[in-house]
C-alpha positions as MATLAB code, in Angstrom:
seq = 'MAQANPRILPGYRLSISFTLVYLSVLVIIPLGACVVTATQLSWDQFRAAVWTERARAAYALTFGASLAAALISSVLGLLIAWVLVRYEFPGRRIFDALVDLPFALPTAVAGLVFSNLYVANGWLGRFLVPLGIEGSYSRFAVVLVLTFIGFPFVVRTLQPVLGALDAEAEEAAALLGASRWQTFRRITFPALLPGLLTGFALAFARGLGEYGSVVFVSGNMPLKTEIAAFLIVSRLEEGRPNSYREATAIATVLLAASFLMLVFINRLEARSRKWSG';
ca = [
      10.623  -13.270  -47.287;
      10.715  -15.197  -44.050;
       8.979  -13.559  -41.126;
      11.422  -11.980  -38.644;
      11.639  -13.652  -35.275;
      10.634  -11.136  -32.565;
      12.618  -13.088  -29.966;
      16.034  -11.723  -30.827;
      17.697  -12.481  -27.501;
      18.447  -16.153  -26.773;
      17.325  -18.027  -23.695;
      13.552  -17.561  -24.023;
      12.652  -21.099  -23.017;
      15.016  -21.057  -20.061;
      13.815  -17.680  -18.823;
      10.095  -18.487  -19.181;
      10.642  -21.825  -17.416;
      12.422  -20.099  -14.541;
       9.633  -17.512  -14.326;
       6.919  -20.168  -14.185;
       8.788  -22.155  -11.523;
       9.334  -19.007   -9.475;
       5.672  -17.995   -9.681;
       4.517  -21.511   -8.865;
       6.785  -22.121   -5.873;
       6.626  -18.676   -4.279;
       3.174  -17.401   -5.276;
       0.679  -19.850   -6.753;
       1.313  -22.890   -4.548;
       1.282  -21.026   -1.180;
      -1.847  -19.057   -2.078;
      -3.490  -22.163   -3.463;
      -2.680  -24.072   -0.282;
      -4.335  -21.314    1.748;
      -7.528  -21.555   -0.302;
      -7.566  -25.367   -0.239;
      -7.140  -25.423    3.546;
     -10.028  -22.984    3.948;
     -12.293  -25.153    1.762;
     -11.923  -27.999    4.252;
     -14.480  -26.164    6.377;
     -18.159  -26.574    5.644;
     -20.043  -23.547    4.372;
     -21.599  -22.921    7.785;
     -18.216  -23.235    9.496;
     -16.611  -20.972    6.915;
     -19.283  -18.307    7.313;
     -19.119  -18.541   11.111;
     -15.354  -18.043   10.984;
     -15.154  -15.133    8.551;
     -18.311  -13.132    9.261;
     -18.374  -12.611   13.007;
     -18.792   -9.125   14.421;
     -15.134   -9.135   15.405;
     -14.053  -10.176   11.903;
     -16.193   -7.511   10.204;
     -14.717   -4.843   12.455;
     -11.200   -6.069   11.618;
     -11.950   -5.994    7.875;
     -13.374   -2.487    8.108;
     -10.334   -1.169    9.959;
      -7.845   -2.960    7.700;
      -9.332   -1.765    4.414;
     -10.407    1.636    5.719;
      -7.051    2.476    7.272;
      -5.145    1.158    4.239;
      -7.302    3.231    1.894;
      -6.936    6.388    3.998;
      -3.184    5.887    4.345;
      -2.810    5.273    0.594;
      -4.693    8.490   -0.204;
      -2.541   10.488    2.230;
       0.594    8.798    0.882;
      -0.414    9.774   -2.659;
      -0.655   13.451   -1.736;
       2.533   13.466    0.341;
       4.401   11.326   -2.186;
       3.450   13.618   -5.061;
       4.624   16.663   -3.124;
       7.911   15.072   -2.044;
       8.648   13.660   -5.512;
       7.911   17.070   -7.070;
      10.334   18.820   -4.720;
      13.096   16.233   -5.149;
      12.882   16.235   -8.954;
      12.086   19.860   -9.770;
      14.265   21.738   -7.276;
      17.943   21.802   -6.333;
      18.701   22.611   -2.686;
      21.374   21.782   -0.104;
      20.941   18.309    1.344;
      18.680   17.067   -1.450;
      20.592   13.807   -1.756;
      20.216   13.199    1.973;
      16.471   13.803    1.863;
      16.221   11.579   -1.197;
      18.000    8.778    0.656;
      15.727    9.201    3.692;
      12.725    8.365    1.518;
      13.985    4.769    1.319;
      14.327    4.445    5.092;
      10.883    2.818    5.591;
      11.959    0.133    3.100;
      15.044   -0.794    5.118;
      13.731   -0.163    8.627;
      12.098   -3.187   10.319;
       8.418   -2.407   10.641;
       8.408   -3.480   14.279;
      10.976   -0.759   14.990;
       8.768    1.806   13.254;
       5.759    0.729   15.316;
       7.740    0.860   18.544;
       9.056    4.360   17.782;
       5.642    5.718   16.802;
       3.969    4.256   19.874;
       6.553    5.864   22.166;
       6.371    9.238   20.425;
       2.598    9.622   20.559;
       1.688    8.232   23.982;
       0.460   10.742   26.552;
       3.959   11.240   28.010;
       5.831   10.944   24.690;
       7.775   13.688   22.953;
       4.866   14.545   20.662;
       2.015   12.998   22.614;
       2.378   15.400   25.538;
       1.370   18.213   23.180;
      -1.122   16.366   20.959;
      -3.068   14.239   23.440;
      -4.430   17.297   25.346;
      -5.727   18.507   21.962;
      -7.558   15.216   21.427;
      -5.080   13.836   18.878;
      -4.152   10.314   19.966;
      -1.359    8.872   17.853;
      -1.053    5.655   19.858;
      -3.545    2.854   20.514;
      -6.159    4.312   18.177;
      -7.371    4.046   14.598;
      -5.562    7.261   13.790;
      -2.342    5.570   14.913;
      -2.919    2.760   12.398;
      -3.397    5.256    9.552;
      -0.332    7.196   10.687;
       2.042    4.241   10.659;
       0.647    2.892    7.373;
       1.265    6.291    5.793;
       4.868    6.170    6.998;
       5.303    2.778    5.360;
       3.386    3.548    2.157;
       4.511    6.978    0.965;
       7.956    5.814   -0.362;
       6.142    3.664   -2.933;
       4.435    6.750   -4.331;
       7.635    8.817   -4.327;
       9.714    6.194   -6.111;
       6.960    5.577   -8.660;
       6.521    9.253   -9.518;
      10.165   10.351   -9.601;
      11.028    8.774  -12.993;
       7.719   10.003  -14.440;
       8.424   13.563  -13.326;
      11.956   13.348  -14.650;
      10.722   12.240  -18.071;
       8.065   14.951  -18.468;
       8.534   17.328  -21.364;
       9.044   20.812  -19.946;
       8.284   22.409  -23.317;
       4.566   21.692  -22.964;
       4.475   23.470  -19.607;
       6.440   26.392  -21.014;
       4.087   26.647  -23.996;
       1.082   26.705  -21.684;
       2.660   29.480  -19.646;
       3.395   31.498  -22.793;
      -0.238   31.117  -23.862;
      -1.379   32.666  -20.604;
      -2.224   29.617  -18.505;
      -1.794   29.968  -14.764;
       0.375   27.553  -12.805;
      -2.700   25.741  -11.508;
      -4.165   25.410  -15.035;
      -0.852   24.118  -16.353;
      -0.623   21.544  -13.586;
      -4.276   20.455  -13.872;
      -4.467   20.160  -17.656;
      -0.935   19.197  -18.691;
       1.173   17.891  -15.830;
      -1.370   15.978  -13.747;
      -2.801   13.856  -16.619;
       0.739   12.680  -17.384;
       1.330   11.876  -13.707;
      -1.999   10.133  -13.114;
      -1.003    6.588  -14.233;
       2.119    6.662  -12.050;
       0.144    8.142   -9.176;
      -2.412    5.331   -9.403;
       0.393    2.777   -9.460;
       1.944    4.285   -6.341;
      -1.483    4.387   -4.688;
      -2.055    0.704   -5.476;
       1.349   -0.269   -4.079;
       0.811    1.743   -0.893;
      -2.689    0.311   -0.496;
      -1.492   -3.273   -0.968;
       1.382   -2.699    1.462;
      -1.050   -1.405    4.067;
      -3.321   -4.428    3.710;
      -0.482   -6.812    4.470;
       1.188   -4.813    7.232;
       1.436   -6.440   10.662;
       4.674   -5.701   12.500;
       4.267   -1.954   12.963;
       0.502   -1.929   13.521;
       0.511   -4.321   16.474;
       2.637   -1.844   18.444;
       0.538    1.258   17.807;
      -3.029   -0.057   17.584;
      -3.474   -1.663   20.988;
      -5.128   -4.661   19.235;
      -8.488   -4.090   20.912;
     -11.219   -6.315   19.376;
     -13.999   -4.373   17.601;
     -11.965   -1.165   17.910;
      -8.316   -1.259   16.814;
      -7.752   -4.871   15.751;
      -6.626   -5.472   12.157;
      -7.356   -8.603   10.140;
      -3.755   -9.853   10.257;
      -3.779   -9.791   14.064;
      -7.122  -11.610   14.079;
      -5.546  -14.362   11.971;
      -2.687  -14.712   14.456;
      -5.180  -14.759   17.334;
      -7.065  -17.620   15.708;
      -3.837  -19.580   15.269;
      -2.955  -19.132   18.937;
      -6.298  -20.429   20.204;
      -5.237  -24.048   19.689;
      -8.705  -25.408   18.851;
      -9.117  -28.239   16.285;
     -10.314  -25.873   13.546;
      -8.214  -22.862   14.535;
      -5.812  -23.199   11.621;
      -8.625  -23.667    9.096;
     -10.524  -20.677   10.483;
      -7.380  -18.549   10.264;
      -6.867  -19.560    6.624;
     -10.551  -18.820    5.945;
     -10.093  -15.232    7.173;
      -6.883  -15.009    5.138;
      -8.773  -16.230    2.055;
     -11.408  -13.517    2.436;
      -8.666  -10.920    2.827;
      -6.852  -12.345   -0.207;
      -9.972  -12.309   -2.393;
     -10.949   -8.779   -1.406;
      -7.403   -7.508   -1.930;
      -7.183   -9.177   -5.342;
     -10.484   -7.678   -6.513;
      -9.538   -4.194   -5.352;
      -6.129   -4.389   -7.011;
      -7.731   -5.570  -10.265;
     -10.072   -2.578  -10.118;
      -7.185   -0.186   -9.476;
      -5.122   -1.707  -12.302;
      -8.032   -1.346  -14.729;
      -8.435    2.255  -13.651;
      -4.709    2.795  -14.197;
      -4.903    1.267  -17.681;
      -7.775    3.574  -18.586;
      -5.901    6.589  -17.278;
      -2.864    5.645  -19.406;
      -5.072    5.382  -22.478;
      -6.721    8.708  -21.693;
      -3.433   10.527  -20.980;
      -1.826    9.042  -24.066;
];
């Protein structure tokens, strides 16, 4: 008997060609151009551009704030997704729609609103600043706004997973005498872990690339509250002969570090899927 063709639907060649063109034009070529431009610098020039004290401080803040915001977003996103999926209450559809607001809202608007709320004379800042909680022009402000932008990724990733969970396993655990915490830890959480890691990775990646909201709330102070994206823009605005190459060199370092961290997270997610399955 002839072997069955697994490609039942027509149009494979057309669709794969379109996919390759799309990836080449919008992803591979721009990223490749960034790397090629950075390699036009000598090794000493490259190292001098990407490893200054100012650059190291910007890297530390960018990755540290993105990691902290992604962790907070994972906890908040899990809680919000759990409430929206497991419970029925008045206004649930409205709250569910509000989760998507950070997707539609321009990030510059979010940064402007947060900076006005948390300054010393702002609606919230007048109460928080005397307590030592500075939500504007500080590292905490960067984490705060990145959490606002990142938590919808976790919510939208976990909602279909929660909806597809088999409630019979939880009911069986309860009948066997397991507490709610034991049921969640041993049955529910392992099933949610792959989706939670995916949401974490998306929130983390979104934080690494964020610019519009952070520039309003951070104050952009070198060595203190300056992120890597703002440092790249600063290099471009200097107007020196190698300014563009130095900016692409910093972008290349950020790109390489982001790629390696996302590969690590994806491998961890794959292992968690294998373990939970």
